[in-house]
Coordinates of C-alpha atoms in Angstrom, one line a residue:
Chain A
X1 CA -10.4 25.7 124.7
X2 CA -9.1 24.7 121.3
X3 CA -12.5 26.1 120.1
X4 CA -12.2 29.5 121.7
X5 CA -8.8 30.1 120.3
X6 CA -9.9 29.7 116.7
X7 CA -12.1 32.8 116.7
X8 CA -14.8 34.5 118.7
X9 CA -15.3 33.2 122.2
X10 CA -18.2 30.8 122.9
X11 CA -21.0 31.9 125.1
X12 CA -23.8 29.7 126.4
X13 CA -27.0 31.4 127.6
X14 CA -29.5 29.3 129.6
X15 CA -32.9 30.9 129.5
X16 CA -35.2 30.6 132.5
X17 CA -38.9 30.1 132.3
X18 CA -39.6 33.9 132.6
X19 CA -38.0 34.4 129.2
X20 CA -41.2 32.9 127.9
X21 CA -43.9 33.3 130.5
X22 CA -43.9 36.1 133.1
X23 CA -45.5 36.1 136.5
X24 CA -49.2 36.7 136.3
X25 CA -49.5 35.8 132.7
X26 CA -51.7 32.9 131.4
X27 CA -49.0 31.9 129.0
X28 CA -50.7 32.3 125.6
X29 CA -48.5 31.9 122.6
X30 CA -48.7 35.6 121.9
X31 CA -47.4 36.4 125.3
X32 CA -44.5 33.9 124.9
X33 CA -43.5 35.4 121.6
X34 CA -43.7 38.9 123.0
X35 CA -41.6 38.0 126.1
X36 CA -38.9 36.5 124.0
X37 CA -38.0 39.8 122.3
X38 CA -36.3 41.1 125.4
X39 CA -33.7 38.3 125.7
X40 CA -33.4 37.8 121.9
X41 CA -32.5 41.5 121.2
X42 CA -29.6 41.2 123.7
X43 CA -28.5 37.8 122.3
X44 CA -28.6 39.2 118.7
X45 CA -26.3 42.0 119.8
X46 CA -24.0 39.5 121.6
X47 CA -23.9 37.3 118.4
X48 CA -21.6 39.8 116.8
X49 CA -18.9 39.2 119.4
X50 CA -19.6 35.6 120.5
X51 CA -20.3 32.2 119.1
X52 CA -23.6 31.3 120.8
X53 CA -25.5 28.4 122.3
X54 CA -29.0 28.9 123.8
X55 CA -30.7 26.5 126.1
X56 CA -34.0 26.8 127.8
X57 CA -36.5 25.4 130.3
X58 CA -39.9 23.9 129.5
X59 CA -41.8 23.6 132.9
X60 CA -45.1 25.3 132.1
X61 CA -45.2 23.9 128.5
X62 CA -44.6 20.3 129.5
X63 CA -47.1 20.8 132.3
X64 CA -49.7 21.8 129.8
X65 CA -49.0 18.8 127.6
X66 CA -49.5 16.5 130.7
X67 CA -52.8 18.2 131.5
X68 CA -54.0 17.8 127.9
X69 CA -52.9 14.2 127.8
X70 CA -54.8 13.4 131.0
X71 CA -58.0 15.1 129.8
X72 CA -58.1 13.1 126.6
X73 CA -58.6 9.4 127.1
X74 CA -58.9 8.2 123.5
X75 CA -55.4 9.0 122.5
X76 CA -52.5 6.7 123.6
X77 CA -50.6 8.6 126.3
X78 CA -47.0 9.6 125.5
X79 CA -44.1 9.0 127.9
X80 CA -42.5 12.0 129.5
X81 CA -39.4 11.9 127.3
X82 CA -41.6 12.3 124.2
X83 CA -43.4 15.3 125.7
X84 CA -39.9 16.9 126.4
X85 CA -39.1 16.3 122.7
X86 CA -42.4 18.0 121.7
X87 CA -41.5 21.1 123.9
X88 CA -38.0 21.2 122.3
X89 CA -39.7 21.6 118.9
X90 CA -42.3 24.1 120.2
X91 CA -40.0 26.4 122.2
X92 CA -37.0 25.9 119.8
X93 CA -39.2 27.2 117.0
X94 CA -40.3 30.2 119.0
X95 CA -36.8 31.1 120.1
X96 CA -35.3 30.6 116.6
X97 CA -38.0 32.6 114.7
X98 CA -37.8 35.4 117.2
X99 CA -34.0 35.5 117.0
X100 CA -34.3 35.4 113.2
X101 CA -36.5 38.5 113.4
X102 CA -34.3 40.5 115.7
X103 CA -31.2 39.6 113.7
X104 CA -32.9 40.9 110.6
X105 CA -33.8 44.1 112.5
X106 CA -30.1 44.6 113.0
X107 CA -29.5 44.2 109.3
X108 CA -28.1 40.7 109.6
X109 CA -29.7 38.9 106.7
X110 CA -28.1 35.6 107.3
X111 CA -26.4 34.0 110.3
X112 CA -26.6 30.2 110.4
X113 CA -29.1 29.4 113.1
X114 CA -30.4 25.9 114.0
X115 CA -32.6 24.3 116.7
X116 CA -31.4 20.8 117.5
X117 CA -33.4 18.1 119.1
X118 CA -31.1 17.0 121.9
X119 CA -30.9 14.0 124.1
X120 CA -28.9 13.6 127.2
X121 CA -27.5 10.3 128.6
X122 CA -28.3 9.6 132.3
X123 CA -27.1 6.7 134.4
X124 CA -29.8 4.0 134.8
X125 CA -28.4 3.5 138.4
X126 CA -28.7 7.2 139.2
X127 CA -30.0 7.3 142.8
X128 CA -32.7 9.8 141.9
X129 CA -34.6 6.9 140.1
X130 CA -35.2 5.4 143.6
X131 CA -36.0 8.6 145.3
X132 CA -37.8 10.9 142.8
X133 CA -37.9 14.6 143.9
X134 CA -38.9 16.7 140.9
X135 CA -42.5 17.9 140.9
X136 CA -44.0 18.3 137.4
X137 CA -47.3 19.2 135.8
X138 CA -50.5 20.3 137.5
X139 CA -51.4 20.3 141.2
X140 CA -54.1 18.0 142.6
X141 CA -56.0 17.6 145.8
X142 CA -55.0 14.7 148.1
X143 CA -58.1 12.7 146.9
X144 CA -57.3 13.2 143.2
X145 CA -53.6 12.5 143.8
X146 CA -54.4 9.1 145.4
X147 CA -56.1 8.0 142.1
X148 CA -53.2 8.9 139.8
X149 CA -51.2 6.1 138.3
X150 CA -47.8 7.5 139.4
X151 CA -46.2 8.8 142.5
X152 CA -47.0 12.3 143.8
X153 CA -45.4 14.7 146.3
X154 CA -47.0 17.4 148.4
X155 CA -46.0 20.9 147.4
X156 CA -47.1 24.3 148.5
X157 CA -49.5 24.3 145.4
X158 CA -50.9 20.9 146.2
X159 CA -50.0 17.3 145.2
X160 CA -48.0 17.0 142.0
X161 CA -46.6 14.1 140.0
X162 CA -43.0 13.5 141.0
X163 CA -40.3 12.2 138.7
X164 CA -36.6 11.5 139.0
X165 CA -34.1 14.3 138.2
X166 CA -31.0 12.3 137.4
X167 CA -27.5 13.9 136.8
X168 CA -26.7 14.5 133.2
X169 CA -23.8 12.3 132.1
X170 CA -23.2 13.5 128.5
X171 CA -25.0 15.3 125.7
X172 CA -25.4 12.9 122.8
X173 CA -25.1 15.7 120.2
X174 CA -22.1 17.4 121.8
X175 CA -19.8 16.6 118.8
X176 CA -22.3 17.9 116.3
X177 CA -22.7 21.1 118.4
X178 CA -18.9 21.6 118.6
X179 CA -18.7 21.3 114.8
X180 CA -21.6 23.8 114.3
X181 CA -20.0 26.3 116.6
X182 CA -16.7 26.1 114.7
X183 CA -18.7 27.3 111.7
X184 CA -20.2 30.1 113.8
X185 CA -23.7 28.6 113.8
X186 CA -26.0 29.8 116.6
X187 CA -27.3 26.6 118.2
X188 CA -30.5 26.2 120.3
X189 CA -30.2 22.9 122.1
X190 CA -30.9 21.0 125.3
X191 CA -34.4 22.4 125.6
X192 CA -36.2 21.4 128.8
X193 CA -32.9 19.9 130.1
X194 CA -32.7 17.6 127.1
X195 CA -34.6 14.3 126.4
X196 CA -33.4 11.9 129.1
X197 CA -32.1 8.6 127.7
X198 CA -30.2 5.7 129.2
X199 CA -27.8 3.6 127.1
X200 CA -28.8 0.0 126.8
X201 CA -26.2 -1.9 124.8
X202 CA -26.2 -0.3 121.4
X203 CA -29.5 1.6 121.9
X204 CA -30.7 4.6 123.7
X205 CA -34.0 4.4 125.6
X206 CA -36.0 7.3 126.8
X207 CA -36.8 7.4 130.5
X208 CA -39.5 9.1 132.6
X209 CA -37.4 11.8 134.2
X210 CA -36.5 15.5 133.9
X211 CA -33.0 16.7 133.8
X212 CA -32.3 20.0 135.5
X213 CA -31.9 22.6 132.8
X214 CA -29.1 24.5 134.5
X215 CA -27.0 21.5 135.3
X216 CA -27.3 20.2 131.7
X217 CA -26.4 23.7 130.4
X218 CA -23.3 23.8 132.5
X219 CA -22.3 20.3 131.2
X220 CA -23.0 21.3 127.6
X221 CA -20.9 24.5 128.1
X222 CA -18.1 22.4 129.4
X223 CA -18.4 19.7 126.7
X224 CA -18.2 22.2 123.8
X225 CA -15.5 24.4 125.4
X226 CA -17.6 27.4 126.1
X227 CA -15.7 30.5 127.5
X228 CA -18.7 31.9 129.4
X229 CA -21.8 30.4 130.9
X230 CA -24.7 32.7 131.7
X231 CA -27.9 31.6 133.4
X232 CA -30.7 34.1 132.8
X233 CA -33.5 34.2 135.4
X234 CA -36.2 36.4 137.0
X235 CA -34.0 38.1 139.7
X236 CA -31.0 40.4 139.2
X237 CA -28.6 37.8 140.7
X238 CA -27.8 35.7 143.7
X239 CA -29.0 37.2 147.0
X240 CA -28.3 36.6 150.6
X241 CA -31.5 36.7 152.7
X242 CA -33.6 36.7 149.5
X243 CA -37.0 38.2 150.1
X244 CA -36.1 39.7 153.5
X245 CA -35.8 43.4 154.1
X246 CA -32.0 43.3 154.3
X247 CA -31.5 41.0 151.2
X248 CA -28.1 41.6 149.7
X249 CA -27.1 41.0 146.1
X250 CA -23.8 39.3 145.6
X251 CA -21.8 40.9 142.8
X252 CA -19.0 38.4 142.7
X253 CA -18.6 34.9 144.3
X254 CA -15.7 32.6 144.3
X255 CA -16.7 28.9 143.9
X256 CA -15.6 28.3 147.5
X257 CA -17.8 31.1 148.8
X258 CA -20.7 29.9 146.7
X259 CA -20.4 26.3 148.0
X260 CA -20.1 27.7 151.6
X261 CA -23.3 29.8 151.3
X262 CA -25.2 26.9 149.7
X263 CA -24.1 24.5 152.4
X264 CA -25.5 27.0 155.0
X265 CA -28.8 27.0 153.3
X266 CA -28.7 30.5 151.8
X267 CA -30.1 29.5 148.4
X268 CA -33.0 27.4 149.8
X269 CA -34.3 24.5 147.8
X270 CA -35.9 26.5 145.0
X271 CA -34.6 27.2 141.5
X272 CA -31.6 29.4 142.7
X273 CA -29.8 26.4 144.2
X274 CA -29.3 24.4 141.0
X275 CA -28.3 27.6 139.2
X276 CA -25.6 28.2 141.7
X277 CA -24.6 24.5 141.6
X278 CA -24.4 24.7 137.8
X279 CA -22.3 27.9 137.8
X280 CA -19.9 26.4 140.4
X281 CA -19.4 23.2 138.4
X282 CA -18.7 25.1 135.2
X283 CA -16.1 27.4 136.9
X284 CA -14.5 24.5 138.8
X285 CA -14.2 22.3 135.7
X286 CA -13.0 25.0 133.3
X287 CA -11.5 27.8 135.3
X288 CA -13.7 30.2 133.3
X289 CA -16.4 32.6 134.3
X290 CA -20.1 31.9 135.0
X291 CA -22.9 34.5 135.5
X292 CA -26.4 34.5 137.0
X293 CA -28.3 37.5 135.8
X294 CA -31.8 38.6 135.0
X295 CA -33.3 38.1 131.6
X296 CA -33.4 41.9 131.3
X297 CA -29.6 42.2 131.9
X298 CA -28.1 39.4 129.8
X299 CA -25.8 41.9 128.0
X300 CA -24.7 43.6 131.2
X301 CA -24.2 40.3 132.8
X302 CA -21.9 39.2 130.0
X303 CA -19.9 42.4 130.2
X304 CA -19.6 42.0 134.0
X305 CA -21.6 45.0 135.1
X306 CA -24.7 43.2 136.3
X307 CA -25.7 39.9 137.8
X308 CA -23.5 37.7 140.0
X309 CA -20.1 36.8 138.6
X310 CA -18.7 33.4 139.6
X311 CA -15.0 33.1 139.5
X312 CA -12.4 30.5 140.6
X313 CA -10.5 33.0 142.7
X314 CA -11.3 36.5 143.9
X315 CA -10.4 39.2 141.4
X316 CA -8.2 42.2 142.5
X317 CA -10.9 44.8 142.3
Chain B
X1 CA -24.8 20.1 91.7
X2 CA -21.8 21.9 93.2
X3 CA -22.6 19.8 96.3
X4 CA -22.7 16.4 94.7
X5 CA -19.3 16.9 92.9
X6 CA -17.5 17.4 96.2
X7 CA -18.1 13.9 97.5
X8 CA -20.8 11.4 98.0
X9 CA -24.1 12.0 96.2
X10 CA -26.9 13.5 98.2
X11 CA -30.1 11.5 98.8
X12 CA -33.3 12.8 100.3
X13 CA -35.7 10.2 101.7
X14 CA -39.3 11.3 102.5
X15 CA -40.9 8.9 104.9
X16 CA -44.6 8.3 104.7
X17 CA -46.9 7.9 107.6
X18 CA -46.6 4.0 107.6
X19 CA -42.9 4.3 108.5
X20 CA -44.3 5.2 112.0
X21 CA -47.8 3.8 112.2
X22 CA -49.0 0.8 110.2
X23 CA -52.5 0.0 109.2
X24 CA -54.5 -1.5 112.0
X25 CA -52.2 -0.2 114.7
X26 CA -53.3 2.0 117.5
X27 CA -50.1 4.0 117.1
X28 CA -48.5 3.6 120.6
X29 CA -45.0 4.9 121.0
X30 CA -43.7 1.3 121.2
X31 CA -45.3 0.5 117.8
X32 CA -43.8 3.7 116.3
X33 CA -40.3 2.9 117.5
X34 CA -40.6 -0.7 116.3
X35 CA -41.9 0.3 112.8
X36 CA -39.0 2.8 112.4
X37 CA -36.4 0.0 112.4
X38 CA -37.3 -1.2 108.9
X39 CA -36.6 2.1 107.1
X40 CA -33.8 3.1 109.4
X41 CA -31.8 -0.1 108.8
X42 CA -31.9 0.6 105.1
X43 CA -31.1 4.2 105.6
X44 CA -28.1 3.3 107.8
X45 CA -26.8 1.1 105.0
X46 CA -27.3 3.9 102.4
X47 CA -25.5 6.4 104.6
X48 CA -22.2 4.8 103.7
X49 CA -22.6 5.7 100.0
X50 CA -24.8 8.8 100.3
X51 CA -25.1 12.1 102.1
X52 CA -28.6 12.0 103.6
X53 CA -31.6 14.1 104.4
X54 CA -34.7 12.5 105.9
X55 CA -38.1 14.2 105.9
X56 CA -41.3 12.8 107.4
X57 CA -45.1 13.3 107.8
X58 CA -47.0 13.9 111.0
X59 CA -50.7 13.4 110.2
X60 CA -51.7 11.0 113.1
X61 CA -49.4 12.7 115.5
X62 CA -50.7 16.2 114.9
X63 CA -54.3 14.8 114.9
X64 CA -53.7 13.4 118.4
X65 CA -52.4 16.8 119.6
X66 CA -55.5 18.5 118.2
X67 CA -57.7 15.9 120.0
X68 CA -55.9 16.4 123.3
X69 CA -56.1 20.2 123.0
X70 CA -59.8 20.1 122.4
X71 CA -60.4 17.8 125.4
X72 CA -58.7 20.1 127.8
X73 CA -60.3 23.4 128.3
X74 CA -58.1 24.9 131.0
X75 CA -54.9 25.1 128.8
X76 CA -54.6 28.0 126.3
X77 CA -55.0 26.3 122.8
X78 CA -52.0 26.4 120.6
X79 CA -52.1 27.4 116.9
X80 CA -51.5 24.7 114.3
X81 CA -48.0 25.8 113.5
X82 CA -46.9 25.3 117.1
X83 CA -48.4 21.7 117.0
X84 CA -46.4 21.1 113.9
X85 CA -43.3 22.3 115.7
X86 CA -44.1 19.8 118.6
X87 CA -44.4 16.9 116.2
X88 CA -41.1 17.9 114.5
X89 CA -39.5 17.5 118.0
X90 CA -41.4 14.2 118.8
X91 CA -40.9 12.4 115.5
X92 CA -37.4 13.8 114.9
X93 CA -36.3 12.4 118.2
X94 CA -37.8 9.0 117.4
X95 CA -36.2 8.9 114.0
X96 CA -32.8 10.2 115.2
X97 CA -32.5 7.8 118.1
X98 CA -33.6 4.8 116.1
X99 CA -31.0 5.7 113.4
X100 CA -28.4 6.2 116.1
X101 CA -29.1 2.7 117.3
X102 CA -28.9 1.0 113.9
X103 CA -25.8 2.9 112.9
X104 CA -24.2 1.6 116.1
X105 CA -25.4 -1.9 115.2
X106 CA -23.4 -1.5 112.0
X107 CA -20.3 -0.6 114.0
X108 CA -20.5 3.1 113.1
X109 CA -19.9 4.7 116.5
X110 CA -20.2 8.3 115.2
X111 CA -21.7 9.9 112.2
X112 CA -22.9 13.4 112.7
X113 CA -26.7 13.3 112.9
X114 CA -29.1 16.2 113.7
X115 CA -32.8 16.9 113.8
X116 CA -33.5 20.5 112.8
X117 CA -36.7 22.4 113.6
X118 CA -37.6 23.6 110.1
X119 CA -39.9 26.4 109.0
X120 CA -41.1 26.9 105.4
X121 CA -42.1 30.2 103.8
X122 CA -45.5 30.2 102.1
X123 CA -47.1 33.1 100.2
X124 CA -49.8 35.0 102.2
X125 CA -51.7 35.4 98.9
X126 CA -51.6 31.6 98.2
X127 CA -55.1 30.8 96.8
X128 CA -55.4 27.9 99.2
X129 CA -56.0 30.3 102.0
X130 CA -59.3 31.3 100.4
X131 CA -60.2 27.7 99.5
X132 CA -58.9 25.4 102.2
X133 CA -58.9 21.7 101.2
X134 CA -56.7 19.8 103.6
X135 CA -58.6 17.8 106.2
X136 CA -56.8 17.4 109.6
X137 CA -57.4 15.9 113.0
X138 CA -60.4 13.8 114.1
X139 CA -63.7 13.1 112.4
X140 CA -67.0 14.5 113.8
X141 CA -70.6 14.1 113.3
X142 CA -72.5 16.8 111.4
X143 CA -73.9 18.1 114.6
X144 CA -70.5 18.2 116.4
X145 CA -68.9 19.8 113.3
X146 CA -71.5 22.7 113.3
X147 CA -70.3 23.7 116.8
X148 CA -66.6 23.8 116.0
X149 CA -64.9 27.2 115.8
X150 CA -63.3 26.5 112.4
X151 CA -64.4 25.4 108.9
X152 CA -64.9 21.7 108.3
X153 CA -65.2 19.5 105.3
X154 CA -67.2 16.2 104.8
X155 CA -64.9 13.2 104.3
X156 CA -65.5 9.5 104.1
X157 CA -64.7 9.3 107.8
X158 CA -67.0 12.1 108.8
X159 CA -66.6 15.9 109.1
X160 CA -63.1 17.1 109.7
X161 CA -61.4 20.4 110.2
X162 CA -60.1 21.8 107.0
X163 CA -57.1 24.0 106.6
X164 CA -55.1 25.6 103.8
X165 CA -52.4 23.6 102.1
X166 CA -50.3 26.3 100.5
X167 CA -47.4 25.8 98.1
X168 CA -44.0 25.8 99.8
X169 CA -41.9 28.8 98.6
X170 CA -38.6 28.2 100.3
X171 CA -37.2 26.4 103.3
X172 CA -35.8 28.9 105.8
X173 CA -33.0 26.6 106.9
X174 CA -31.9 25.6 103.4
X175 CA -28.5 27.2 103.7
X176 CA -27.8 25.7 107.1
X177 CA -28.8 22.2 105.7
X178 CA -26.5 22.7 102.7
X179 CA -23.6 23.5 105.0
X180 CA -24.4 20.4 107.1
X181 CA -24.5 18.1 104.1
X182 CA -21.1 19.4 103.0
X183 CA -19.8 18.1 106.3
X184 CA -21.6 14.8 105.8
X185 CA -24.1 15.4 108.6
X186 CA -27.3 13.3 108.3
X187 CA -30.1 15.8 108.6
X188 CA -33.7 15.2 109.7
X189 CA -35.7 18.2 108.6
X190 CA -39.0 19.5 107.3
X191 CA -41.1 17.2 109.5
X192 CA -44.8 17.4 108.9
X193 CA -44.2 19.5 105.8
X194 CA -42.4 22.1 107.9
X195 CA -43.8 24.8 110.1
X196 CA -45.7 27.1 107.7
X197 CA -44.7 30.8 108.0
X198 CA -45.3 33.9 106.0
X199 CA -42.8 36.7 105.9
X200 CA -44.1 40.0 107.2
X201 CA -41.6 42.7 106.8
X202 CA -38.6 41.6 108.8
X203 CA -40.4 38.9 110.7
X204 CA -41.8 35.4 110.1
X205 CA -45.3 34.7 111.4
X206 CA -46.7 31.2 111.7
X207 CA -50.0 30.4 109.9
X208 CA -52.8 27.9 110.4
X209 CA -51.9 25.6 107.4
X210 CA -50.3 22.3 106.5
X211 CA -47.8 22.1 103.8
X212 CA -47.8 18.9 101.8
X213 CA -44.8 16.8 103.0
X214 CA -43.9 15.4 99.6
X215 CA -44.0 18.8 97.9
X216 CA -41.8 20.4 100.5
X217 CA -39.4 17.4 100.3
X218 CA -39.0 17.8 96.6
X219 CA -38.4 21.6 97.1
X220 CA -35.8 20.9 99.8
X221 CA -34.1 18.3 97.6
X222 CA -33.9 20.9 94.9
X223 CA -32.7 23.7 97.2
X224 CA -29.9 21.7 98.6
X225 CA -28.8 20.1 95.3
X226 CA -29.8 16.5 96.0
X227 CA -29.0 13.9 93.4
X228 CA -31.8 11.6 94.2
X229 CA -35.3 12.0 95.8
X230 CA -37.1 9.0 97.1
X231 CA -40.6 9.1 98.6
X232 CA -41.3 6.0 100.7
X233 CA -44.9 4.9 101.1
X234 CA -47.2 1.9 101.8
X235 CA -47.4 0.6 98.3
X236 CA -44.6 -0.8 96.0
X237 CA -44.8 2.1 93.6
X238 CA -47.1 3.9 91.2
X239 CA -50.0 1.8 89.9
X240 CA -52.4 2.2 87.0
X241 CA -55.9 1.0 88.1
X242 CA -54.8 0.9 91.7
X243 CA -57.0 -1.5 93.8
X244 CA -58.6 -3.1 90.7
X245 CA -57.9 -6.7 89.7
X246 CA -55.8 -5.7 86.7
X247 CA -53.7 -3.0 88.5
X248 CA -50.4 -2.5 86.9
X249 CA -47.2 -1.3 88.6
X250 CA -45.2 1.2 86.6
X251 CA -41.5 0.6 86.8
X252 CA -40.4 3.7 85.0
X253 CA -42.1 6.9 84.1
X254 CA -41.0 10.0 82.2
X255 CA -42.3 13.2 83.6
X256 CA -44.4 13.7 80.5
X257 CA -46.0 10.3 81.0
X258 CA -46.6 10.9 84.7
X259 CA -48.3 14.3 84.0
X260 CA -50.4 12.6 81.3
X261 CA -51.6 9.9 83.7
X262 CA -52.3 12.3 86.5
X263 CA -54.3 14.6 84.1
X264 CA -56.4 11.6 83.2
X265 CA -57.2 11.0 86.9
X266 CA -55.1 7.8 87.2
X267 CA -53.7 8.7 90.7
X268 CA -57.0 9.8 92.2
X269 CA -57.0 12.6 94.8
X270 CA -55.4 10.6 97.6
X271 CA -51.8 10.6 98.8
X272 CA -50.3 9.2 95.6
X273 CA -51.2 12.3 93.5
X274 CA -49.0 14.8 95.5
X275 CA -46.2 12.2 95.6
X276 CA -46.2 11.9 91.8
X277 CA -46.4 15.7 91.5
X278 CA -43.4 16.1 93.9
X279 CA -41.4 13.5 91.9
X280 CA -42.3 15.3 88.6
X281 CA -41.2 18.7 89.9
X282 CA -37.9 17.4 91.2
X283 CA -37.0 15.7 88.0
X284 CA -38.2 18.6 85.8
X285 CA -36.3 21.2 87.8
X286 CA -33.0 19.2 88.2
X287 CA -32.9 16.6 85.5
X288 CA -32.1 14.0 88.2
X289 CA -34.0 10.9 89.2
X290 CA -36.9 10.5 91.7
X291 CA -38.3 7.3 93.1
X292 CA -41.6 6.3 94.7
X293 CA -41.1 3.0 96.6
X294 CA -42.4 1.1 99.6
X295 CA -40.9 1.7 103.0
X296 CA -39.7 -1.9 102.8
X297 CA -37.9 -1.3 99.6
X298 CA -36.0 2.0 100.1
X299 CA -32.6 0.4 99.3
X300 CA -33.9 -1.4 96.2
X301 CA -35.7 1.8 95.1
X302 CA -32.4 3.7 95.3
X303 CA -30.5 1.1 93.3
X304 CA -33.3 1.1 90.7
X305 CA -34.6 -2.4 91.2
X306 CA -37.8 -1.6 92.9
X307 CA -40.4 1.2 93.0
X308 CA -41.3 3.6 90.2
X309 CA -38.4 5.5 88.7
X310 CA -39.1 9.0 87.5
X311 CA -36.8 10.2 84.8
X312 CA -36.7 13.2 82.4
X313 CA -36.5 11.0 79.3
X314 CA -37.0 7.3 78.7
X315 CA -33.9 5.2 79.4
X316 CA -32.5 2.8 76.7
X317 CA -33.4 -0.4 78.6

C-alpha cells in the first residue's frame, strides 16, 4: 500500500494461454506474435494510468520443449525447472517486444520495460509432492505411458506426465520487482508460474514441479502491493452453469459468494477454479479488487464494465 | 562516466563457455551448476567493491536446442532468435541462482539481482547477412548437410549450419540497465550475444543470426558507462604463438600493439580474435581498461595481477 500511495496505482495482469495461442491454431511463432497484439494494445493504454506487472502461462510452450527433448536422445535431458526458465525467456521476449512495438505506436518512445527471470520458493514438504496432480506435456497411449520414466495420469486426451503443483510460498525477486515498480518500470515476471525452487540451507534448488500461474500471480500482486489483480482468459468472466444453455455470467462476486460457489462445484476442476481461488486470495489478503475477464476485455475489466469483479463486500449498486 | 562518479565503479564480466561446460564434459545440468561456482564466488567477492553486469555465451546450449528441434518433427520449429531467448532464460537462471547462493554464503542476505531478457539491434544491411560465417549447432556429414534447409559451412568437425554474425548496433535495454546499476542492482544481460533484432518502422523483428558475445559485451560496457570490462575464458590471457612450445603470455597490451598483432594473424580466427577486438574497442572508445583472463582468475584479472591488461597507452611500470 505504501507503493500505491506514491504515484500511479499498481495493476497486475496475468495472461492466460489464449493470449499466445488460440483454439484451433497450431501455435506457430507468427500466430503467437499476432495474438499478443490484442492484449498488448490494451496494456499499453493502461500503462499511462497504472504501474504494471505482466505474468503469463507456458503450458503449450513447455509441452513442446518436453516433446522435443524426448525425441532427441543424444542431448542430455533438462529438468523441468530449466524448461520453465527457457519458456520465461521465450515468452518474455515475445511479450516485451510486442509491448515495445505498441508503446511506440502510441508515440511512447521510452518507458522502462524489463522481463525478469523469476524463481519462486515452494515448500519441500508441500503435500503435492506426494500426490502429483498436474498433467503436463503430450498425451500418450496406455502402452506408451507404461514405458515412460515418470508417473502419468489418465486425462480426457490420453495419458500424460503428472507433476506436483505446490503452493507458491514467496517470489524470490519480489524486492527487486517492488523497486522497479517504484521507478515506473513495466515488469514481465513469473512466467509459467515461475521456476519452482526449494531452499536448502543457503542454496536454492530447482524441483520438478509446476506452480499454478494464477496462484503465483495473486501472491506476487500481494507481495508488491498491487492495487488491482486481473486474470485474462478465454471467456468473458465467471459463469454459473458454464457450457449449459442457461449459463449465467456473474458480474460481481464477494469472496464469500465465490468460495460458496466453488465449494458447490460450480467452477469444476478446470482452469477457472484456480483463477477464482487466486482472485479470492488476493481480495481476502489485501481488501482490494480482483477481476477475471477475457483477453479481449482487459481494459473494460479494469474499468469495471466487463468481466467478473471480485470484492470483499457487496457494493451498493 | 557520470555513473561511475556516483558510487562504486562499474565492472562488466563476460563469461566464456567454459564457465558452464568444461572440456571433456558432456554438459549435464549438474556439471553446469557445479562449474558456475568458480566464477560466481569471485564475482560475489567483487560485488562488494563494484557495481556489476554479467554477460555470457550460449553456444552448446543453443546447439542442443537446434538438435532437439530437428529431431522432433511434430512441433513447429522456432526461429533462431527464439532459441537465443530460451537460452537467456536457462543460463540466466543458472547464473542468478548460483550467485544468490554464494552471496548468501558470504552473509549477504539481499543484494538486488536480476536477469534481463535482452535484445540487441543489428543493421538489416549488415554485410554479414549476405556472407554468413558463424557456424552453429551440430556437425553433419556432407550428405546430411546437402539435405538441410539452410546454408552450411565445412568446419574441422564436419558440416555445420552457418548464420550471419552482424555487428551489434545498440542494446535495447541499455537505459533500463543504466538505471538498475545506479541502484546497485547486479544485472545479468545480453546472454548469447543478445536476441538479434532489426528495427522495421515502429517494430523490432527478430532475425536468424548470432551476435558475437564479446563484441556485444564491449558495446554494453560502453553504453552503460562501465569502468572495467573483463572477458573470462579458458586460457590465462592473450598469447603469442599460442599452442607452440615457445608461447608467450602478454601481460599488458596497448590497443595499438593489439591491433598490430591481430593484423599479423597472431590471434588466429578462433575465439581469441573477437575477444581482443572487443577489448580494443572498449579501451579505444572509453579510455578505460579491459582485461582478458581465465575464469579461474577473474578477481586477479580485475586487480591487475593476472590476465592480459588492455590499455590505451603503455603504463610506466
